[in-house]
Amino acid sequence: MATLKEVAERAGVSQSTVSRLLNDSSFSIKEETRRRVLRVCEELGYRNVFRPAIAVLDAPPSGEELQDVYFADLRKALAECAESMELDPPASIRSIHELTERASEFDGFITVGATVFPEADLRALHAVLPHGVCIDTNPAPHLFDSVRPDLSQTMLDALDAMIATGRKRVAFLGGVGSIMGTHDYPEDIRELSFRQWATHLRLETDGLVYSSGTFTVENGYRLAEQLVSDHRGTGTMPDGLIVAADVLAVGALQALNALRVAVPDELAVVSVNNQSIARYTSPSLSSYAIDQRELARMAFSTLIDGLKHERRVRRHILLTTELVPRASFVPSAMMN
């Protein structure tokens, strides 16, 4: 076990400062110095006293109510996880500029549904607050850690599940923009992964990818309506549909119902997120669940590990998703 002298030397303070901080609750000391001393105590195994001050950069994309529900659930998971780990409640920060300005108040931060931040802003934040974990996104892989659902694997799992039920012509419905922190590129990770895996599996994709507009119920309705218009009259209707997020799938199911497309007999539908609304669509929506509690737990654990060990190598952790089957798509294992 480390000595008081070793702690003081590592923290750059006197032995008396360390002793008084640990034993005199009325001792007045700069907050930044207090956190540094406690972090060194934890790092050297002197005492288990480190309680990091953590900020949550709460900057989800604005828009659809169902997106807001996803982020509200994630905030709740973070709060519950902090309590279970006996951490102080994280402070909510609304902008990257505010977090940069208040960096001296915190040891590290976690992002929730980060919007697309300019690289200069990310580098400015890293210069004053180098320890951060981004949930659902990976905007600066060389600067900050991340914890994300493995959406590429989810697309492969969904295609495999469709193929296992005899579906041979599988379409994709998605969008562009900031959903769960993905960058505002013409294609997001789900569309890119769908195309790549479909090619590997020798599935046709020409004319079967509908990915444009925002992640809203209305856009899901529009895209599904376009899909049916393009294919029903020519006898080229797909028999499976993978949707990038539940918010789009809700609109897609509404359109399919209005156009009298039988789900799942004519067209099986599976989505991602497994939000509560999935239980109440018609038919109920099969969806891949993202474990938000595990996202939160891994985010705190990764951040605290980086703080304790002053880790320089960035970690990017992917968590698997799990299909919650409902009426819109029944996996082969449940068909027998």
mmCIF file of C-alpha atoms in Angstrom:
data_model
loop_
_atom_site.group_PDB
_atom_site.id
_atom_site.type_symbol
_atom_site.label_atom_id
_atom_site.label_comp_id
_atom_site.label_asym_id
_atom_site.label_seq_id
_atom_site.Cartn_x
_atom_site.Cartn_y
_atom_site.Cartn_z
ATOM 1 C CA MET A 1 0.000 0.000 0.000
ATOM 2 C CA ALA A 2 1.183 3.527 -0.785
ATOM 3 C CA THR A 3 2.322 5.889 1.946
ATOM 4 C CA LEU A 4 1.042 9.361 2.766
ATOM 5 C CA LYS A 5 4.334 10.745 1.449
ATOM 6 C CA GLU A 6 3.914 8.991 -1.912
ATOM 7 C CA VAL A 7 0.386 10.334 -2.282
ATOM 8 C CA ALA A 8 1.549 13.866 -1.487
ATOM 9 C CA GLU A 9 4.430 13.694 -3.944
ATOM 10 C CA ARG A 10 2.246 12.335 -6.770
ATOM 11 C CA ALA A 11 -0.455 14.958 -6.131
ATOM 12 C CA GLY A 12 2.038 17.816 -5.798
ATOM 13 C CA VAL A 13 0.940 18.884 -2.304
ATOM 14 C CA SER A 14 2.289 18.595 1.211
ATOM 15 C CA GLN A 15 1.725 15.577 3.449
ATOM 16 C CA SER A 16 -0.169 17.773 5.881
ATOM 17 C CA THR A 17 -2.544 18.828 3.093
ATOM 18 C CA VAL A 18 -3.337 15.193 2.290
ATOM 19 C CA SER A 19 -3.790 14.333 5.962
ATOM 20 C CA ARG A 20 -6.086 17.259 6.721
ATOM 21 C CA LEU A 21 -8.151 16.680 3.554
ATOM 22 C CA LEU A 22 -8.771 13.061 4.508
ATOM 23 C CA ASN A 23 -9.391 13.608 8.194
ATOM 24 C CA ASP A 24 -10.843 17.113 8.625
ATOM 25 C CA SER A 25 -14.177 17.695 6.883
ATOM 26 C CA SER A 26 -13.938 21.455 7.548
ATOM 27 C CA PHE A 27 -10.576 21.786 5.782
ATOM 28 C CA SER A 28 -10.790 24.420 3.023
ATOM 29 C CA ILE A 29 -8.974 23.631 -0.215
ATOM 30 C CA LYS A 30 -9.407 24.406 -3.892
ATOM 31 C CA GLU A 31 -11.871 22.016 -5.493
ATOM 32 C CA GLU A 32 -9.484 21.139 -8.295
ATOM 33 C CA THR A 33 -6.752 20.266 -5.773
ATOM 34 C CA ARG A 34 -9.162 18.234 -3.651
ATOM 35 C CA ARG A 35 -10.199 16.109 -6.625
ATOM 36 C CA ARG A 36 -6.569 15.604 -7.669
ATOM 37 C CA VAL A 37 -5.526 14.387 -4.226
ATOM 38 C CA LEU A 38 -8.491 12.017 -3.931
ATOM 39 C CA ARG A 39 -7.836 10.649 -7.408
ATOM 40 C CA VAL A 40 -4.200 9.920 -6.487
ATOM 41 C CA CYS A 41 -5.334 8.217 -3.271
ATOM 42 C CA GLU A 42 -7.548 5.932 -5.338
ATOM 43 C CA GLU A 43 -4.923 5.351 -8.006
ATOM 44 C CA LEU A 44 -2.241 4.351 -5.488
ATOM 45 C CA GLY A 45 -4.629 2.318 -3.367
ATOM 46 C CA TYR A 46 -4.153 4.561 -0.341
ATOM 47 C CA ARG A 47 -7.867 4.958 0.351
ATOM 48 C CA ASN A 48 -11.034 4.329 -1.613
ATOM 49 C CA VAL A 49 -12.162 7.947 -1.414
ATOM 50 C CA PHE A 50 -12.314 9.144 -5.015
ATOM 51 C CA ARG A 51 -15.752 10.451 -5.992
ATOM 52 C CA PRO A 52 -15.296 12.084 -9.403
ATOM 53 C CA ALA A 53 -17.266 15.135 -10.423
ATOM 54 C CA ILE A 54 -18.928 14.078 -13.678
ATOM 55 C CA ALA A 55 -20.812 16.190 -16.203
ATOM 56 C CA VAL A 56 -23.343 14.886 -18.711
ATOM 57 C CA LEU A 57 -23.178 16.786 -21.994
ATOM 58 C CA ASP A 58 -26.877 16.544 -22.800
ATOM 59 C CA ALA A 59 -27.124 17.601 -26.424
ATOM 60 C CA PRO A 60 -29.446 15.259 -28.320
ATOM 61 C CA PRO A 61 -30.719 16.179 -31.792
ATOM 62 C CA SER A 62 -34.007 18.031 -31.673
ATOM 63 C CA GLY A 63 -37.114 16.751 -33.351
ATOM 64 C CA GLU A 64 -39.295 13.691 -33.139
ATOM 65 C CA GLU A 65 -41.011 12.878 -29.848
ATOM 66 C CA LEU A 66 -40.014 9.203 -30.063
ATOM 67 C CA GLN A 67 -36.357 10.236 -30.306
ATOM 68 C CA ASP A 68 -36.866 12.373 -27.205
ATOM 69 C CA VAL A 69 -38.227 9.327 -25.353
ATOM 70 C CA TYR A 70 -35.087 7.340 -26.204
ATOM 71 C CA PHE A 71 -32.832 10.045 -24.758
ATOM 72 C CA ALA A 72 -35.083 10.543 -21.730
ATOM 73 C CA ASP A 73 -34.757 6.831 -20.984
ATOM 74 C CA LEU A 74 -30.978 7.074 -21.359
ATOM 75 C CA ARG A 75 -30.790 10.018 -18.946
ATOM 76 C CA LYS A 76 -32.806 8.022 -16.420
ATOM 77 C CA ALA A 77 -30.471 5.038 -16.849
ATOM 78 C CA LEU A 78 -27.446 7.285 -16.208
ATOM 79 C CA ALA A 79 -28.988 8.747 -13.056
ATOM 80 C CA GLU A 80 -29.910 5.318 -11.683
ATOM 81 C CA CYS A 81 -26.490 3.910 -12.537
ATOM 82 C CA ALA A 82 -24.692 6.791 -10.788
ATOM 83 C CA GLU A 83 -26.760 6.161 -7.672
ATOM 84 C CA SER A 84 -26.114 2.413 -7.709
ATOM 85 C CA MET A 85 -22.364 3.037 -8.079
ATOM 86 C CA GLU A 86 -22.503 5.519 -5.168
ATOM 87 C CA LEU A 87 -21.389 8.412 -7.360
ATOM 88 C CA ASP A 88 -22.508 11.990 -6.961
ATOM 89 C CA PRO A 89 -25.370 12.902 -9.329
ATOM 90 C CA PRO A 90 -23.894 14.059 -12.657
ATOM 91 C CA ALA A 91 -24.345 17.693 -13.598
ATOM 92 C CA SER A 92 -26.335 18.316 -16.779
ATOM 93 C CA ILE A 93 -24.609 20.586 -19.316
ATOM 94 C CA ARG A 94 -26.460 21.729 -22.422
ATOM 95 C CA SER A 95 -23.664 22.787 -24.788
ATOM 96 C CA ILE A 96 -20.074 21.874 -25.562
ATOM 97 C CA HIS A 97 -19.086 25.522 -25.081
ATOM 98 C CA GLU A 98 -20.558 25.613 -21.575
ATOM 99 C CA LEU A 99 -18.751 22.383 -20.689
ATOM 100 C CA THR A 100 -15.449 23.786 -21.982
ATOM 101 C CA GLU A 101 -15.901 26.969 -19.957
ATOM 102 C CA ARG A 102 -16.750 25.023 -16.782
ATOM 103 C CA ALA A 103 -14.147 22.295 -17.281
ATOM 104 C CA SER A 104 -12.333 23.058 -14.010
ATOM 105 C CA GLU A 105 -15.464 21.987 -12.094
ATOM 106 C CA PHE A 106 -15.318 18.412 -13.401
ATOM 107 C CA ASP A 107 -13.045 15.394 -13.632
ATOM 108 C CA GLY A 108 -14.701 13.997 -16.742
ATOM 109 C CA PHE A 109 -17.870 13.894 -18.798
ATOM 110 C CA ILE A 110 -20.309 11.619 -20.603
ATOM 111 C CA THR A 111 -22.235 12.662 -23.713
ATOM 112 C CA VAL A 112 -25.862 11.781 -24.384
ATOM 113 C CA GLY A 113 -26.901 11.754 -28.032
ATOM 114 C CA ALA A 114 -24.259 14.236 -29.086
ATOM 115 C CA THR A 115 -25.043 16.422 -32.045
ATOM 116 C CA VAL A 116 -22.390 16.857 -34.718
ATOM 117 C CA PHE A 117 -19.737 18.979 -33.005
ATOM 118 C CA PRO A 118 -17.075 20.827 -35.018
ATOM 119 C CA GLU A 119 -13.628 19.276 -34.681
ATOM 120 C CA ALA A 120 -12.228 22.542 -33.293
ATOM 121 C CA ASP A 121 -14.786 22.476 -30.452
ATOM 122 C CA LEU A 122 -13.938 18.854 -29.621
ATOM 123 C CA ARG A 123 -10.217 19.632 -29.516
ATOM 124 C CA ALA A 124 -10.814 22.694 -27.339
ATOM 125 C CA LEU A 125 -12.807 20.544 -24.907
ATOM 126 C CA HIS A 126 -10.117 17.854 -24.845
ATOM 127 C CA ALA A 127 -7.456 20.443 -24.043
ATOM 128 C CA VAL A 128 -9.192 21.360 -20.769
ATOM 129 C CA LEU A 129 -11.132 18.146 -19.989
ATOM 130 C CA PRO A 130 -9.377 15.157 -21.594
ATOM 131 C CA HIS A 131 -11.455 12.394 -20.017
ATOM 132 C CA GLY A 132 -14.803 11.796 -21.692
ATOM 133 C CA VAL A 133 -17.025 8.945 -22.867
ATOM 134 C CA CYS A 134 -19.456 9.344 -25.757
ATOM 135 C CA ILE A 135 -22.563 7.174 -25.641
ATOM 136 C CA ASP A 136 -24.084 6.043 -28.958
ATOM 137 C CA THR A 137 -21.556 7.964 -31.015
ATOM 138 C CA ASN A 138 -17.852 8.169 -31.751
ATOM 139 C CA PRO A 139 -17.209 11.743 -32.915
ATOM 140 C CA ALA A 140 -13.532 11.957 -31.947
ATOM 141 C CA PRO A 141 -12.027 8.457 -31.566
ATOM 142 C CA HIS A 142 -8.513 9.751 -30.910
ATOM 143 C CA LEU A 143 -9.683 12.164 -28.200
ATOM 144 C CA PHE A 144 -12.423 10.434 -26.197
ATOM 145 C CA ASP A 145 -13.677 6.958 -25.328
ATOM 146 C CA SER A 146 -17.026 5.664 -26.544
ATOM 147 C CA VAL A 147 -19.660 3.057 -25.663
ATOM 148 C CA ARG A 148 -22.052 2.162 -28.459
ATOM 149 C CA PRO A 149 -24.500 -0.481 -29.613
ATOM 150 C CA ASP A 150 -22.930 -2.614 -32.336
ATOM 151 C CA LEU A 151 -25.324 -1.555 -35.083
ATOM 152 C CA SER A 152 -23.240 -3.187 -37.805
ATOM 153 C CA GLN A 153 -23.656 -6.552 -36.083
ATOM 154 C CA THR A 154 -27.353 -5.776 -35.614
ATOM 155 C CA MET A 155 -27.781 -5.391 -39.370
ATOM 156 C CA LEU A 156 -26.057 -8.742 -39.968
ATOM 157 C CA ASP A 157 -28.186 -10.397 -37.293
ATOM 158 C CA ALA A 158 -31.353 -8.987 -38.864
ATOM 159 C CA LEU A 159 -30.397 -10.179 -42.342
ATOM 160 C CA ASP A 160 -29.487 -13.630 -41.034
ATOM 161 C CA ALA A 161 -32.819 -13.832 -39.204
ATOM 162 C CA MET A 162 -34.728 -12.824 -42.342
ATOM 163 C CA ILE A 163 -32.869 -15.372 -44.489
ATOM 164 C CA ALA A 164 -33.499 -18.112 -41.925
ATOM 165 C CA THR A 165 -37.259 -17.634 -42.403
ATOM 166 C CA GLY A 166 -36.951 -17.944 -46.178
ATOM 167 C CA ARG A 167 -36.979 -14.226 -46.977
ATOM 168 C CA LYS A 168 -34.883 -13.652 -50.088
ATOM 169 C CA ARG A 169 -35.622 -10.060 -51.044
ATOM 170 C CA VAL A 170 -34.933 -7.770 -48.095
ATOM 171 C CA ALA A 171 -35.286 -3.981 -48.228
ATOM 172 C CA PHE A 172 -33.873 -1.304 -45.916
ATOM 173 C CA LEU A 173 -35.568 1.844 -44.675
ATOM 174 C CA GLY A 174 -33.494 4.558 -42.967
ATOM 175 C CA GLY A 175 -32.647 8.230 -42.873
ATOM 176 C CA VAL A 176 -29.853 10.744 -42.506
ATOM 177 C CA GLY A 177 -29.107 13.205 -39.763
ATOM 178 C CA SER A 178 -28.356 12.998 -36.073
ATOM 179 C CA ILE A 179 -30.118 9.997 -34.607
ATOM 180 C CA MET A 180 -28.458 8.612 -31.483
ATOM 181 C CA GLY A 181 -25.421 10.766 -32.198
ATOM 182 C CA THR A 182 -24.514 9.497 -35.651
ATOM 183 C CA HIS A 183 -22.842 12.000 -37.941
ATOM 184 C CA ASP A 184 -24.756 13.895 -40.584
ATOM 185 C CA TYR A 185 -23.406 11.867 -43.489
ATOM 186 C CA PRO A 186 -25.382 10.788 -46.599
ATOM 187 C CA GLU A 187 -25.374 7.265 -45.106
ATOM 188 C CA ASP A 188 -25.285 6.282 -41.464
ATOM 189 C CA ILE A 189 -23.734 3.133 -40.030
ATOM 190 C CA ARG A 190 -26.925 1.109 -40.352
ATOM 191 C CA GLU A 191 -27.312 1.750 -44.064
ATOM 192 C CA LEU A 192 -23.616 1.220 -44.759
ATOM 193 C CA SER A 193 -23.665 -2.045 -42.808
ATOM 194 C CA PHE A 194 -26.857 -3.237 -44.487
ATOM 195 C CA ARG A 195 -25.337 -2.728 -47.930
ATOM 196 C CA GLN A 196 -22.050 -4.398 -47.004
ATOM 197 C CA TRP A 197 -23.585 -7.441 -45.319
ATOM 198 C CA ALA A 198 -26.230 -7.875 -48.021
ATOM 199 C CA THR A 199 -23.460 -7.922 -50.624
ATOM 200 C CA HIS A 200 -21.516 -10.546 -48.640
ATOM 201 C CA LEU A 201 -24.680 -12.629 -48.351
ATOM 202 C CA ARG A 202 -25.334 -12.265 -52.112
ATOM 203 C CA LEU A 203 -28.609 -10.454 -51.593
ATOM 204 C CA GLU A 204 -29.863 -7.931 -54.120
ATOM 205 C CA THR A 205 -29.963 -4.325 -52.903
ATOM 206 C CA ASP A 206 -30.593 -2.334 -56.099
ATOM 207 C CA GLY A 207 -33.806 -0.388 -55.679
ATOM 208 C CA LEU A 208 -34.355 -1.785 -52.197
ATOM 209 C CA VAL A 209 -32.652 0.865 -50.045
ATOM 210 C CA TYR A 210 -34.885 3.765 -49.014
ATOM 211 C CA SER A 211 -32.820 6.099 -46.882
ATOM 212 C CA SER A 212 -33.444 9.820 -46.947
ATOM 213 C CA GLY A 213 -34.859 12.571 -44.791
ATOM 214 C CA THR A 214 -35.129 12.762 -41.029
ATOM 215 C CA PHE A 215 -35.852 10.154 -38.386
ATOM 216 C CA THR A 216 -39.547 10.908 -37.904
ATOM 217 C CA VAL A 217 -42.816 8.982 -38.046
ATOM 218 C CA GLU A 218 -43.889 11.081 -41.025
ATOM 219 C CA ASN A 219 -40.743 10.242 -42.974
ATOM 220 C CA GLY A 220 -41.134 6.543 -42.197
ATOM 221 C CA TYR A 221 -44.641 6.712 -43.643
ATOM 222 C CA ARG A 222 -43.382 8.510 -46.771
ATOM 223 C CA LEU A 223 -40.541 6.055 -47.408
ATOM 224 C CA ALA A 224 -42.748 2.966 -46.973
ATOM 225 C CA GLU A 225 -45.367 4.506 -49.244
ATOM 226 C CA GLN A 226 -42.676 5.059 -51.884
ATOM 227 C CA LEU A 227 -41.412 1.491 -51.529
ATOM 228 C CA VAL A 228 -44.868 0.046 -52.176
ATOM 229 C CA SER A 229 -45.465 2.437 -55.073
ATOM 230 C CA ASP A 230 -42.183 1.421 -56.714
ATOM 231 C CA HIS A 231 -42.569 -2.332 -56.385
ATOM 232 C CA ARG A 232 -46.142 -3.532 -55.982
ATOM 233 C CA GLY A 233 -47.221 -2.780 -59.545
ATOM 234 C CA THR A 234 -44.161 -4.464 -61.045
ATOM 235 C CA GLY A 235 -44.344 -7.609 -58.942
ATOM 236 C CA THR A 236 -40.988 -6.874 -57.309
ATOM 237 C CA MET A 237 -42.148 -6.322 -53.746
ATOM 238 C CA PRO A 238 -39.588 -7.263 -51.083
ATOM 239 C CA ASP A 239 -40.604 -9.917 -48.580
ATOM 240 C CA GLY A 240 -38.566 -8.465 -45.705
ATOM 241 C CA LEU A 241 -37.939 -4.957 -44.417
ATOM 242 C CA ILE A 242 -35.249 -3.845 -41.951
ATOM 243 C CA VAL A 243 -35.864 -0.376 -40.476
ATOM 244 C CA ALA A 244 -33.076 1.697 -38.927
ATOM 245 C CA ALA A 245 -35.083 2.866 -35.892
ATOM 246 C CA ASP A 246 -38.477 2.401 -34.274
ATOM 247 C CA VAL A 247 -39.459 6.001 -34.929
ATOM 248 C CA LEU A 248 -39.344 5.286 -38.679
ATOM 249 C CA ALA A 249 -40.908 1.856 -38.297
ATOM 250 C CA VAL A 250 -44.013 3.305 -36.618
ATOM 251 C CA GLY A 251 -44.688 5.433 -39.709
ATOM 252 C CA ALA A 252 -43.800 2.572 -42.043
ATOM 253 C CA LEU A 253 -46.334 0.245 -40.410
ATOM 254 C CA GLN A 254 -49.001 2.935 -40.646
ATOM 255 C CA ALA A 255 -48.350 3.258 -44.371
ATOM 256 C CA LEU A 256 -48.312 -0.505 -44.941
ATOM 257 C CA ASN A 257 -51.624 -0.855 -43.107
ATOM 258 C CA ALA A 258 -53.170 1.954 -45.161
ATOM 259 C CA LEU A 259 -51.963 0.325 -48.396
ATOM 260 C CA ARG A 260 -53.184 -3.122 -47.269
ATOM 261 C CA VAL A 261 -49.775 -4.757 -47.288
ATOM 262 C CA ALA A 262 -50.067 -7.816 -45.041
ATOM 263 C CA VAL A 263 -47.419 -7.750 -42.281
ATOM 264 C CA PRO A 264 -45.718 -10.164 -41.747
ATOM 265 C CA ASP A 265 -47.178 -12.576 -44.331
ATOM 266 C CA GLU A 266 -46.417 -10.403 -47.347
ATOM 267 C CA LEU A 267 -43.707 -8.257 -45.814
ATOM 268 C CA ALA A 268 -41.925 -9.023 -42.521
ATOM 269 C CA VAL A 269 -40.718 -5.936 -40.626
ATOM 270 C CA VAL A 270 -37.991 -5.652 -37.995
ATOM 271 C CA SER A 271 -36.538 -2.496 -36.437
ATOM 272 C CA VAL A 272 -33.945 -1.205 -33.940
ATOM 273 C CA ASN A 273 -34.257 0.385 -30.441
ATOM 274 C CA ASN A 274 -37.163 -1.591 -28.943
ATOM 275 C CA GLN A 275 -38.874 1.485 -27.552
ATOM 276 C CA SER A 276 -42.061 1.007 -25.567
ATOM 277 C CA ILE A 277 -44.191 2.054 -28.568
ATOM 278 C CA ALA A 278 -43.112 -1.176 -30.334
ATOM 279 C CA ARG A 279 -45.575 -3.142 -28.194
ATOM 280 C CA TYR A 280 -48.538 -1.056 -29.322
ATOM 281 C CA THR A 281 -48.144 -0.761 -33.103
ATOM 282 C CA SER A 282 -50.359 -2.762 -35.445
ATOM 283 C CA PRO A 283 -49.042 -5.371 -35.742
ATOM 284 C CA SER A 284 -46.691 -5.170 -32.759
ATOM 285 C CA LEU A 285 -43.130 -4.419 -33.871
ATOM 286 C CA SER A 286 -40.210 -6.838 -33.637
ATOM 287 C CA SER A 287 -37.184 -4.779 -32.675
ATOM 288 C CA TYR A 288 -33.565 -5.159 -31.581
ATOM 289 C CA ALA A 289 -33.208 -3.908 -28.006
ATOM 290 C CA ILE A 290 -30.388 -1.572 -26.998
ATOM 291 C CA ASP A 291 -29.572 -2.125 -23.318
ATOM 292 C CA GLN A 292 -29.411 1.455 -22.066
ATOM 293 C CA ARG A 293 -28.588 0.413 -18.504
ATOM 294 C CA GLU A 294 -25.530 -1.422 -19.767
ATOM 295 C CA LEU A 295 -24.582 1.559 -21.933
ATOM 296 C CA ALA A 296 -24.738 3.751 -18.823
ATOM 297 C CA ARG A 297 -22.841 1.305 -16.619
ATOM 298 C CA MET A 298 -20.063 0.843 -19.155
ATOM 299 C CA ALA A 299 -19.839 4.599 -19.725
ATOM 300 C CA PHE A 300 -19.266 5.284 -16.011
ATOM 301 C CA SER A 301 -16.872 2.342 -15.636
ATOM 302 C CA THR A 302 -14.831 3.390 -18.669
ATOM 303 C CA LEU A 303 -14.662 6.998 -17.521
ATOM 304 C CA ILE A 304 -13.619 6.128 -13.971
ATOM 305 C CA ASP A 305 -10.980 3.694 -15.250
ATOM 306 C CA GLY A 306 -9.505 6.436 -17.412
ATOM 307 C CA LEU A 307 -9.482 8.884 -14.515
ATOM 308 C CA LYS A 308 -7.870 6.477 -12.062
ATOM 309 C CA HIS A 309 -5.113 5.342 -14.384
ATOM 310 C CA GLU A 310 -4.670 8.454 -16.527
ATOM 311 C CA ARG A 311 -5.069 6.157 -19.517
ATOM 312 C CA ARG A 312 -3.894 7.594 -22.842
ATOM 313 C CA VAL A 313 -5.146 4.819 -25.121
ATOM 314 C CA ARG A 314 -8.786 5.350 -26.079
ATOM 315 C CA ARG A 315 -11.346 2.590 -25.623
ATOM 316 C CA HIS A 316 -14.271 2.052 -27.953
ATOM 317 C CA ILE A 317 -16.689 -0.526 -26.597
ATOM 318 C CA LEU A 318 -19.430 -2.140 -28.677
ATOM 319 C CA LEU A 319 -22.432 -3.786 -27.043
ATOM 320 C CA THR A 320 -24.564 -6.370 -28.796
ATOM 321 C CA THR A 321 -28.296 -5.912 -29.302
ATOM 322 C CA GLU A 322 -30.981 -8.571 -28.810
ATOM 323 C CA LEU A 323 -34.058 -9.191 -30.907
ATOM 324 C CA VAL A 324 -37.367 -8.852 -29.094
ATOM 325 C CA PRO A 325 -39.726 -10.751 -31.425
ATOM 326 C CA ARG A 326 -43.308 -9.638 -31.873
ATOM 327 C CA ALA A 327 -45.948 -10.011 -34.566
ATOM 328 C CA SER A 328 -44.278 -8.045 -37.384
ATOM 329 C CA PHE A 329 -41.495 -10.627 -37.734
ATOM 330 C CA VAL A 330 -41.387 -14.105 -36.246
ATOM 331 C CA PRO A 331 -37.899 -15.716 -36.214
ATOM 332 C CA SER A 332 -37.548 -19.270 -37.500
ATOM 333 C CA ALA A 333 -36.891 -20.611 -33.982
ATOM 334 C CA MET A 334 -40.427 -19.552 -32.984
ATOM 335 C CA MET A 335 -42.151 -20.758 -36.141
ATOM 336 C CA ASN A 336 -41.862 -24.466 -35.390
#
